[in-house]
CSV table of C-alpha atoms in Angstrom, one decimal:
chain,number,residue,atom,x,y,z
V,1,UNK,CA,52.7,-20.1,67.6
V,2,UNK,CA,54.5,-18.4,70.3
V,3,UNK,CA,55.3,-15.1,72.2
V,4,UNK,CA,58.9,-14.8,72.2
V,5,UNK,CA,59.0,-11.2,73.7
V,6,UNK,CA,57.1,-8.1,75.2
V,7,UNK,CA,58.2,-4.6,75.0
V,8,UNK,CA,57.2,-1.1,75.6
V,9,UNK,CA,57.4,2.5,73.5
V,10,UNK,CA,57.0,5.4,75.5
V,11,UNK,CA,55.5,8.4,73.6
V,12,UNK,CA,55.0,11.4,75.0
V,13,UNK,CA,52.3,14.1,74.2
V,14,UNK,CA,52.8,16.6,77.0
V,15,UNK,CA,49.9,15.5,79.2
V,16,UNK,CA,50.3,12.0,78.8
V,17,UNK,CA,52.9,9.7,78.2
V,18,UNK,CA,51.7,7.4,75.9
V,19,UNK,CA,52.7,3.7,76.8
V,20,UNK,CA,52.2,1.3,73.5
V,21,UNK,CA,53.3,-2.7,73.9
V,22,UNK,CA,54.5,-5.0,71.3
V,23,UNK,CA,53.6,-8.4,71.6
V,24,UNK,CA,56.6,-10.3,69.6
V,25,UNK,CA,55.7,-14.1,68.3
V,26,UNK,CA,57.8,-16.3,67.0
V,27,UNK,CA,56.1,-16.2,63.0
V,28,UNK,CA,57.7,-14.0,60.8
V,29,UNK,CA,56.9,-10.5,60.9
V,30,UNK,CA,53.7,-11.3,63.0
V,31,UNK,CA,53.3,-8.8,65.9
V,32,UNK,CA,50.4,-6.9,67.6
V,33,UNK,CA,50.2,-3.6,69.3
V,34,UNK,CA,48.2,-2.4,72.5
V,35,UNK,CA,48.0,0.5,75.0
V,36,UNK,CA,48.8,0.8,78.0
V,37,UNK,CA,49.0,4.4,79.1
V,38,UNK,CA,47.9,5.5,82.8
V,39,UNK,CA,48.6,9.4,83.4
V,40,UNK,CA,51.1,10.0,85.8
V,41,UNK,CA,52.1,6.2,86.7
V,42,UNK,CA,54.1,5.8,82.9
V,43,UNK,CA,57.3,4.3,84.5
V,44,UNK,CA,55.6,1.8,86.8
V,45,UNK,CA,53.5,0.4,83.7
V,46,UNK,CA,56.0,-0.1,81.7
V,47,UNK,CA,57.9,-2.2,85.3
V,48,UNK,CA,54.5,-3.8,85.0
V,49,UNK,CA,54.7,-5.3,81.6
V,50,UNK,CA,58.6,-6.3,81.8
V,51,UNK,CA,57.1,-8.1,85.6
V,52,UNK,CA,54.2,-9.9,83.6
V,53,UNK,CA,55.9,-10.6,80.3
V,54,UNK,CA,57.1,-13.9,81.6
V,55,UNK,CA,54.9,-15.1,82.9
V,56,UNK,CA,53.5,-15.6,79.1
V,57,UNK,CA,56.5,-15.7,77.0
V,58,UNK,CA,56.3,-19.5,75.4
V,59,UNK,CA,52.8,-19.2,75.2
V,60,UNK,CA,50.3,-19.2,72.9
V,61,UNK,CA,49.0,-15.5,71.7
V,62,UNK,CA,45.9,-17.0,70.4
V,63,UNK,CA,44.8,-18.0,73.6
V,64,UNK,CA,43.9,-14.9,75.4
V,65,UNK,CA,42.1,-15.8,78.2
V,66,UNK,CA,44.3,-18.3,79.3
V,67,UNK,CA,47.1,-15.4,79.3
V,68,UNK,CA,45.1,-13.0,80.9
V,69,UNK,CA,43.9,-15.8,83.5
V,70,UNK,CA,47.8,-16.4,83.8
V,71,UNK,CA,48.5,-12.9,84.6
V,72,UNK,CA,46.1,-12.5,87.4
V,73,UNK,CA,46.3,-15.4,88.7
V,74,UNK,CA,50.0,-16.1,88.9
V,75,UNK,CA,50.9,-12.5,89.6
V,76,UNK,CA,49.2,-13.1,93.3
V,77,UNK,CA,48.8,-9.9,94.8
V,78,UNK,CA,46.1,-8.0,93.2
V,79,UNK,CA,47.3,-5.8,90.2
V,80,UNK,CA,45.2,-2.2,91.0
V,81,UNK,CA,45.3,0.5,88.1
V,82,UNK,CA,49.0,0.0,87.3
V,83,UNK,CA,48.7,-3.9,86.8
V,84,UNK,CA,45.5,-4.0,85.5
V,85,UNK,CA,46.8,-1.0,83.0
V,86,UNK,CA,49.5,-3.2,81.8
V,87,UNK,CA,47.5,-6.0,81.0
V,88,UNK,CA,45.1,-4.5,79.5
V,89,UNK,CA,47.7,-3.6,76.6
V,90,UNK,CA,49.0,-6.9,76.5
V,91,UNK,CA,45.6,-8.2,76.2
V,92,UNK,CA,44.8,-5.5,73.0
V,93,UNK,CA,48.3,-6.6,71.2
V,94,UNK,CA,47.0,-10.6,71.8
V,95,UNK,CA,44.2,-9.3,69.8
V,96,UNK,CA,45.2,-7.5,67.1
V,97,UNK,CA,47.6,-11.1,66.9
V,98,UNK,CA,44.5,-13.1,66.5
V,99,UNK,CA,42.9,-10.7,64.1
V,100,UNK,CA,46.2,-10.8,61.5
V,101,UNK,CA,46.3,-15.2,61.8
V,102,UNK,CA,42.8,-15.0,60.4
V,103,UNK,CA,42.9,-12.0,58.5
V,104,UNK,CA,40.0,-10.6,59.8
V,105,UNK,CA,39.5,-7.2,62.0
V,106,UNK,CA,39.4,-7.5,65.4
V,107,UNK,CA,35.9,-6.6,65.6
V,108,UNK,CA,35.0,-9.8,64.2
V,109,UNK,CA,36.2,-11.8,66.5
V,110,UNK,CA,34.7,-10.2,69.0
V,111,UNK,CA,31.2,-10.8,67.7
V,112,UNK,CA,31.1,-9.4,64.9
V,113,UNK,CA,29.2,-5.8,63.8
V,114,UNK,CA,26.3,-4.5,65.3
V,115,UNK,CA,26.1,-1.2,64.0
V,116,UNK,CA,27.0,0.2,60.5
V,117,UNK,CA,28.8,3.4,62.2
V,118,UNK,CA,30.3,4.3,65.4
V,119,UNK,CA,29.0,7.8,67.3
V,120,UNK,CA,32.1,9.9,68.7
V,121,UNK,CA,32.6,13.0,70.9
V,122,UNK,CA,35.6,15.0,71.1
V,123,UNK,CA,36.6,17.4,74.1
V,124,UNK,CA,36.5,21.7,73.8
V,125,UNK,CA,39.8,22.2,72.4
V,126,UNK,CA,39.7,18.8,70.1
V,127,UNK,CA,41.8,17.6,73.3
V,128,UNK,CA,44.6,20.2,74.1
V,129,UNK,CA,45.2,20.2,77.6
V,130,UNK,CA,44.5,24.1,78.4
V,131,UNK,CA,41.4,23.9,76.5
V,132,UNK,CA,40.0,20.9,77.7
V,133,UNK,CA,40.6,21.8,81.7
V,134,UNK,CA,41.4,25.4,81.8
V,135,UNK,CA,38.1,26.6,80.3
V,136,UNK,CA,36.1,28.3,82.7
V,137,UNK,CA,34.3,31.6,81.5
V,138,UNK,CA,31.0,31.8,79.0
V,139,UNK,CA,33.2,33.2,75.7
V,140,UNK,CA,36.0,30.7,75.3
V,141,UNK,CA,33.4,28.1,76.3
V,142,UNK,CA,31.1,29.0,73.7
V,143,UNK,CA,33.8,29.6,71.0
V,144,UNK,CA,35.9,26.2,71.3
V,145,UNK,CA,32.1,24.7,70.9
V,146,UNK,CA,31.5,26.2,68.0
V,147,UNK,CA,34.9,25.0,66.9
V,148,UNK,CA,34.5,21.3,67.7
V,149,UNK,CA,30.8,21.8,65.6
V,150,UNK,CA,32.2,23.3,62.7
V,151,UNK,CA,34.8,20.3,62.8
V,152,UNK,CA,31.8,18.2,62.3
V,153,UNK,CA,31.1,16.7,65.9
V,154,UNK,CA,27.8,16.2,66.8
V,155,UNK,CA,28.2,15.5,70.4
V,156,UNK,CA,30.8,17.1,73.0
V,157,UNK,CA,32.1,17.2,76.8
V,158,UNK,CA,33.3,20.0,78.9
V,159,UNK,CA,34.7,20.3,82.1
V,160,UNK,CA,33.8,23.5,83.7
V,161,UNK,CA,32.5,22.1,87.5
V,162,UNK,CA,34.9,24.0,90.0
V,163,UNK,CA,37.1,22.3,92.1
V,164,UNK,CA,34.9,21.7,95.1
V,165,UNK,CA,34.6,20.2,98.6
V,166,UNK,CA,31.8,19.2,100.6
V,167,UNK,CA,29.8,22.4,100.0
V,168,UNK,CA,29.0,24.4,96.6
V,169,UNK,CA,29.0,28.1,97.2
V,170,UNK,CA,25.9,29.8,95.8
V,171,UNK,CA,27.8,31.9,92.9
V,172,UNK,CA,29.9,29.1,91.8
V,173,UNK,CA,26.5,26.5,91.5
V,174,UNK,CA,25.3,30.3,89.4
V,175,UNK,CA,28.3,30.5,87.2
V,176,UNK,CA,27.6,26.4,86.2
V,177,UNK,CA,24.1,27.4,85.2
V,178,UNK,CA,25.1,30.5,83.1
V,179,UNK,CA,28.0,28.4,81.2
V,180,UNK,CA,25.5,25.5,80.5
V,181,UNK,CA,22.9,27.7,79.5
V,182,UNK,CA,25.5,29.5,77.2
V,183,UNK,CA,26.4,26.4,75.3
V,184,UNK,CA,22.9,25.0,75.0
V,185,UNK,CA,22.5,28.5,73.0
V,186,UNK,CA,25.2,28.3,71.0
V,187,UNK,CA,24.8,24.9,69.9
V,188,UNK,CA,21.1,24.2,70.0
V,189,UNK,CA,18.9,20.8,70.7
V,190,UNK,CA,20.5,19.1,67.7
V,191,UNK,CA,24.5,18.6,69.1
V,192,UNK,CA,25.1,16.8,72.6
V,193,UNK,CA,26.9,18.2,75.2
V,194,UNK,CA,28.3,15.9,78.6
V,195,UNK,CA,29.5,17.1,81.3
V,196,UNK,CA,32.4,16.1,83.0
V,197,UNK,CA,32.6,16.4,87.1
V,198,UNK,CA,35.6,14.6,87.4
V,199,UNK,CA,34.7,13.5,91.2
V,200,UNK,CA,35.2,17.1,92.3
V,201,UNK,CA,32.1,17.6,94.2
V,202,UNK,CA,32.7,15.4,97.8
V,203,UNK,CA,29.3,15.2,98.8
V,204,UNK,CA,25.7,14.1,97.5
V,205,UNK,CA,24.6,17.6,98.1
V,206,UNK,CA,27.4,19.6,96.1
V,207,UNK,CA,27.1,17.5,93.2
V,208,UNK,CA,23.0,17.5,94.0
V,209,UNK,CA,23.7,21.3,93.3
V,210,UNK,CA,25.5,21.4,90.5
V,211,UNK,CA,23.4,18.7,88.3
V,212,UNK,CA,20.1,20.8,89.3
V,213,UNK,CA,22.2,24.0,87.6
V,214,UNK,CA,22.7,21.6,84.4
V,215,UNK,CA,19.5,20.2,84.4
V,216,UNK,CA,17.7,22.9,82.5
V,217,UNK,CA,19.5,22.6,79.7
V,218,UNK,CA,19.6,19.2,79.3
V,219,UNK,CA,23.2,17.2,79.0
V,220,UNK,CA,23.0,13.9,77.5
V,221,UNK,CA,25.1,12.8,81.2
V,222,UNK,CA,26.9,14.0,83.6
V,223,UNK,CA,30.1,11.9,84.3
V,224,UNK,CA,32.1,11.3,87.3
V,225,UNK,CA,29.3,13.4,89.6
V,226,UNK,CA,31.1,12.0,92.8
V,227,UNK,CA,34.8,10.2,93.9
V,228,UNK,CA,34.9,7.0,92.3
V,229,UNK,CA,33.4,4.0,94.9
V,230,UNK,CA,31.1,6.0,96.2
V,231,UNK,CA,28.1,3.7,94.8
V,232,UNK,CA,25.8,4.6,98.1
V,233,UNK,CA,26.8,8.2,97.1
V,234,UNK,CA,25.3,7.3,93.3
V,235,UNK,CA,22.5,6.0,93.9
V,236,UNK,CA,21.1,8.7,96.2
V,237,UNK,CA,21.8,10.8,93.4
V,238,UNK,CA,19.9,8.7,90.7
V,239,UNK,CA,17.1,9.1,92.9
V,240,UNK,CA,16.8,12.8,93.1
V,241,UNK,CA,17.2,13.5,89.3
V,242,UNK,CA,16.5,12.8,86.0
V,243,UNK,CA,19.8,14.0,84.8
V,244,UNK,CA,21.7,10.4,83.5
V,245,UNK,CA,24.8,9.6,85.2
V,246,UNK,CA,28.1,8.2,84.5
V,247,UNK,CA,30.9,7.1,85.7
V,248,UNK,CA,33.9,4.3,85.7
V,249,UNK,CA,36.5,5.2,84.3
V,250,UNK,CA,38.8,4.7,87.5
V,251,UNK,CA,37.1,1.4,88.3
V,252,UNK,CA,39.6,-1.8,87.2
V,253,UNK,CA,37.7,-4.7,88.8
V,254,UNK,CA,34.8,-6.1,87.3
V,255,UNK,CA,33.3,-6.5,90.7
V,256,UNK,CA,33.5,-2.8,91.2
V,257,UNK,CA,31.3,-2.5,88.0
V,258,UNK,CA,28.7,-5.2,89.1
V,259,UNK,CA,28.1,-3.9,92.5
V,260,UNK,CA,27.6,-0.4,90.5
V,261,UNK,CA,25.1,-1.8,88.4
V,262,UNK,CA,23.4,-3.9,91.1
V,263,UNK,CA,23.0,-1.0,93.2
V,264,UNK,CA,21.3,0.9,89.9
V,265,UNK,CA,23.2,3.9,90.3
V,266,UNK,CA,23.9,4.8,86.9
V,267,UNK,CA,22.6,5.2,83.5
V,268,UNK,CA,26.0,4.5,81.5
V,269,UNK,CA,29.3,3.2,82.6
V,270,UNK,CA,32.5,4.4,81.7
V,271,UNK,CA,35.4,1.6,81.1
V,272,UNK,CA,38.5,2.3,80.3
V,273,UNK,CA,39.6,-0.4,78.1
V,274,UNK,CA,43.2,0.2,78.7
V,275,UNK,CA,42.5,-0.5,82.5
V,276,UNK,CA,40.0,-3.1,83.5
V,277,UNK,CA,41.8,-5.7,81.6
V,278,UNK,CA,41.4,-5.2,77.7
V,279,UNK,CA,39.0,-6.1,74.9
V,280,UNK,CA,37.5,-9.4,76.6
V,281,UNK,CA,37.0,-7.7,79.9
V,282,UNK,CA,35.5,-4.4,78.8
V,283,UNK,CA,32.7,-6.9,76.7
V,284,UNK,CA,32.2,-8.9,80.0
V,285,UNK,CA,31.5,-5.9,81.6
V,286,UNK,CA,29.0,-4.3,78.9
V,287,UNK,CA,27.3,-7.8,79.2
V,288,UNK,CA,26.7,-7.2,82.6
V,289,UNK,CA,25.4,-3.9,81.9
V,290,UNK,CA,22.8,-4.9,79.1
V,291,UNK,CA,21.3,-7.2,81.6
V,292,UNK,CA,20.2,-4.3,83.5
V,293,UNK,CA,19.2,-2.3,81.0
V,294,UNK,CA,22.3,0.5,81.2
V,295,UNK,CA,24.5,1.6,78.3
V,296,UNK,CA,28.4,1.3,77.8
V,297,UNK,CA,30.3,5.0,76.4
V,298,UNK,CA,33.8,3.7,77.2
V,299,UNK,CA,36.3,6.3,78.2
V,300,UNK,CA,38.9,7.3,75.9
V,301,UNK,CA,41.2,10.3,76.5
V,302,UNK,CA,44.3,8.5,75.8
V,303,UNK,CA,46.5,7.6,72.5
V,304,UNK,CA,45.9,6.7,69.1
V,305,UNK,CA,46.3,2.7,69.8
V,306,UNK,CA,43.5,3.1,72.5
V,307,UNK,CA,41.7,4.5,70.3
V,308,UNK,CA,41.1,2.1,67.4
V,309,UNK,CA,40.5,-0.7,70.0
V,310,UNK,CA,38.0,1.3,71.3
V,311,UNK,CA,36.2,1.6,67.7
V,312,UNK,CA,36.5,-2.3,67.6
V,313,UNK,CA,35.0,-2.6,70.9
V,314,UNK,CA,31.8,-0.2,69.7
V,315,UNK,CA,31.4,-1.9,66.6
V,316,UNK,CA,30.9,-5.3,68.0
V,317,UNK,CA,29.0,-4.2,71.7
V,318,UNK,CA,24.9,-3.8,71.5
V,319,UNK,CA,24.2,-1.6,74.5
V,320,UNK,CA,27.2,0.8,73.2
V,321,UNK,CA,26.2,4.8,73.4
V,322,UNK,CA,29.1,7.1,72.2
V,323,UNK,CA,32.6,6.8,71.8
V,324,UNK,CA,34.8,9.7,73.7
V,325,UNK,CA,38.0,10.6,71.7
V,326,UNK,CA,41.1,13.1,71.7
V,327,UNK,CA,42.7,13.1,68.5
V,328,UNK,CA,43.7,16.6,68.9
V,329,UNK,CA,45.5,16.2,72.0
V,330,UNK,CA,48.6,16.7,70.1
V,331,UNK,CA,49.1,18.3,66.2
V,332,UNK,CA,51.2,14.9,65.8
V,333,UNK,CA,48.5,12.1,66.8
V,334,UNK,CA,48.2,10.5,63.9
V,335,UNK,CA,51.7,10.6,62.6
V,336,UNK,CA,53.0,8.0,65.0
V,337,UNK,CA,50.1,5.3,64.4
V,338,UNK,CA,48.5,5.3,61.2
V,339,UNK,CA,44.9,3.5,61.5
V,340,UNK,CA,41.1,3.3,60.9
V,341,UNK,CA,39.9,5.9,62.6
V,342,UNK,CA,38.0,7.5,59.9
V,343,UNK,CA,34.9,10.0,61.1
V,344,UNK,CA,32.6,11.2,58.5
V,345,UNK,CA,29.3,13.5,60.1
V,346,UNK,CA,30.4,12.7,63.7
V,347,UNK,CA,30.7,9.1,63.1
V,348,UNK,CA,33.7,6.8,63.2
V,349,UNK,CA,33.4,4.1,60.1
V,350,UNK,CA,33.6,0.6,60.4
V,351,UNK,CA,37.2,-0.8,59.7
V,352,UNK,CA,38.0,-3.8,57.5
V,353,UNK,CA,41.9,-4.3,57.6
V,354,UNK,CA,42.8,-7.5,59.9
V,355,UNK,CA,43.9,-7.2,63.7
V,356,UNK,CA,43.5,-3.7,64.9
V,357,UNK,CA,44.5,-2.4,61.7
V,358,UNK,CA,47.5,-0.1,62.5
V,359,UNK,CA,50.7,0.4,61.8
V,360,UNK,CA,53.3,1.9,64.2
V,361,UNK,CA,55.5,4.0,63.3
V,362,UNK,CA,58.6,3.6,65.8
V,363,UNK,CA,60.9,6.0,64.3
V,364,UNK,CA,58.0,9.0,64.7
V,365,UNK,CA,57.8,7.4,68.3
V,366,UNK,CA,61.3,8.1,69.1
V,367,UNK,CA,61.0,11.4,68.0
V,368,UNK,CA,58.9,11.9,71.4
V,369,UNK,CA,60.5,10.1,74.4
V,370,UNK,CA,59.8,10.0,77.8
V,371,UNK,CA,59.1,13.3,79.6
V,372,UNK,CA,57.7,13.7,83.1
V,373,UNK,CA,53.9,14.8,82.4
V,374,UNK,CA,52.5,18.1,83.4
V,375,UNK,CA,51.1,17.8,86.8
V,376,UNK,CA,48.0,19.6,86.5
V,377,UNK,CA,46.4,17.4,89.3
V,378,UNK,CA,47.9,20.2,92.1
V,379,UNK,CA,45.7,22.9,90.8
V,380,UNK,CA,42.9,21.4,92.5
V,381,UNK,CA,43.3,23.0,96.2
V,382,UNK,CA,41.2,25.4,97.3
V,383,UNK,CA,41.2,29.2,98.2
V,384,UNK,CA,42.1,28.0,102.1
V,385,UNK,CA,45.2,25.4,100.7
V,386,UNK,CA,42.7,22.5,101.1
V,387,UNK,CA,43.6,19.5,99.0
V,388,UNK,CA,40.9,18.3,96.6
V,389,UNK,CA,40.1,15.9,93.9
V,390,UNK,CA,41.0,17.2,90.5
């Protein structure tokens, strides 16, 4: 067998452009799928892919880490998010390959199952954009979680931290404390709720602040605390509370990960699987994890491919926690890939068709092309114009 092509779908769904790769062989209707989508970079994946493709074209799909080995190795300079992004949904579409040649889900191949169900949590807002970032005062807050509860979820994150430098202001650290108090309320001990920092805070003491506001009420984690690679920054964190923390999902390089976890700075780490280098590289790094006793929730915002390798990934992964999602992002999600994802009591079920299990369809694709996404990275400057992290 051989790959005797590569190519890209762009789909957009307003926030994200979602960037899916076919992996073309030379068998007869045999093709796999993956994802490749990294917000705000869509047009220099999708360069990416057409740069690697041949590279592997000729080669054998089955052989997957020989093709991601050939990748990295061959491409010489060192691939960073956009590279890594691209390979990662190579890697996926190699995979869900394999998984149709034997006829077996991709899970299986990757160890087979170690759990019977798969624990999800969705965003306020089931994923729309406005909801999800734009939802900063006690009522909304508190409504859009009793929505995602009555929808069945039994675990949540919101994103309510203020964009912040190196200090937090007394009222806003307040405010934090009054809107996690407020959902605790609302929801009770029973539903989980994470809280995303999204490497606002710039300091150990700002996000020191913030996670002592939380802390009362309990969060399962708080994710992204501080700027991504600040490990020292981490770790003097871990030490000064028993809040868990998490964070990763802007880390490609396994190294990054291990010096993470050698430093113990974390309770659970965050992969992306479609950017640190796919199926094979997101179980290298849970491996690495288990050995020092820390948990894997993988991070998931994106499309409906990434998805679905995501529930293959939790299926087969001991040390996995919970399984983010968006499948509300857009009313059309599940129109342009129809697949597993099945959740029954706030639980994904275990899929049995072979590969990944999908089917695209490339007609409901085109009905959503290319559009530049909505840049809502440049609210994130302060009251004095100063730049910060979103």
């Amino acid at each position: 067998m051989k790959i005797t092509g590569i190519e890209t779908r762009v789909v957009n769904a307003e926030m994200r452009n979602w960037v899916f790769v076919k992996v073309l062989t030379d068998e007869p209707e045999l093709h796999g799928w993956g994802e490749a989508t990294l917000e705000w970079k869509t047009r220099a994946v999708v360069g990416a892919v057409e740069d690697l493709a041949p590279l592997i074209v000729g080669r054998d799909p089955r052989d997957i880490e020989q093709a991601v080995r050939v990748m990295r190795k061959q491409s010489f300079w060192r691939l960073g998010a956009i590279g890594m992004s691209a390979i990662s949904g190579i890697e996926m579409a190699l995979w869900d390959i394999l998984g149709k040649h034997f006829g077996v889900p991709v899970w299986r191949l990757l160890g087979g199952k170690v759990r019977d169900k798969v624990g999800v949590y969705t965003h306020l807002g089931l994923g729309d954009m406005r909801a999800v970032y734009e939802t900063m005062e006690t009522d909304p807050l508190v409504e859009r979680a009793h929505a995602v509860v009555e929808k069945g979820y039994r675990a949540f994150k919101a994103v309510f931290i203020p964009y912040t430098h190196y200090h937090a202001p007394l009222p806003n650290v307040d405010k934090v404390a009054r809107l996690m108090e407020a959902l605790r309320k609302a929801v009770g001990p029973e539903i989980e709720i994470m809280v995303d920092f999204h490497g606002r805070p710039a300091s150990v003491a700002a996000a020191l602040a913030y996670i002592d506001a939380l802390a009362p009420s309990r969060p399962m984690f708080v994710e992204e605390p501080l700027p991504p690679g600040d490990t020292a920054g981490l770790k003097a964190l871990a030490a000064r509370t028993s809040v868990p923390l998490a964070t990763g999902e802007r880390l490609v390089e396994r190294a990054e990960f291990v010096e993470l976890l050698s430093a113990g700075a974390v309770s659970i780490i965050q992969p992306d699987i479609c950017h640190c280098g796919g199926l094979s590289e997101a179980k290298k790094i849970a491996s690495h994890a288990e050995a020092v006793g820390v948990g894997v929730a993988p991070h998931n915002p994106l499309g409906p491919i990434a998805g679905v390798a995501a529930l293959h990934f939790a299926v087969s992964t001991p040390n996995h926690v919970i399984q983010e999602e968006m499948v509300g992002a857009v009313p059309w999600y599940f129109d342009v890939v129809k697949g597993p994802i099945r959740m029954v009591d706030g639980f994904w079920q275990v899929p049995e068709a072979p590969g990944l299990g999908i089917e695209v369809d490339e007609a409901a694709c085109a009905r959503h092309p290319f559009a530049p996404e909505v840049l809502h990275t440049q609210n994130a400057v302060m009251p004095d114009g100063t730049v910060v992290d979103w």
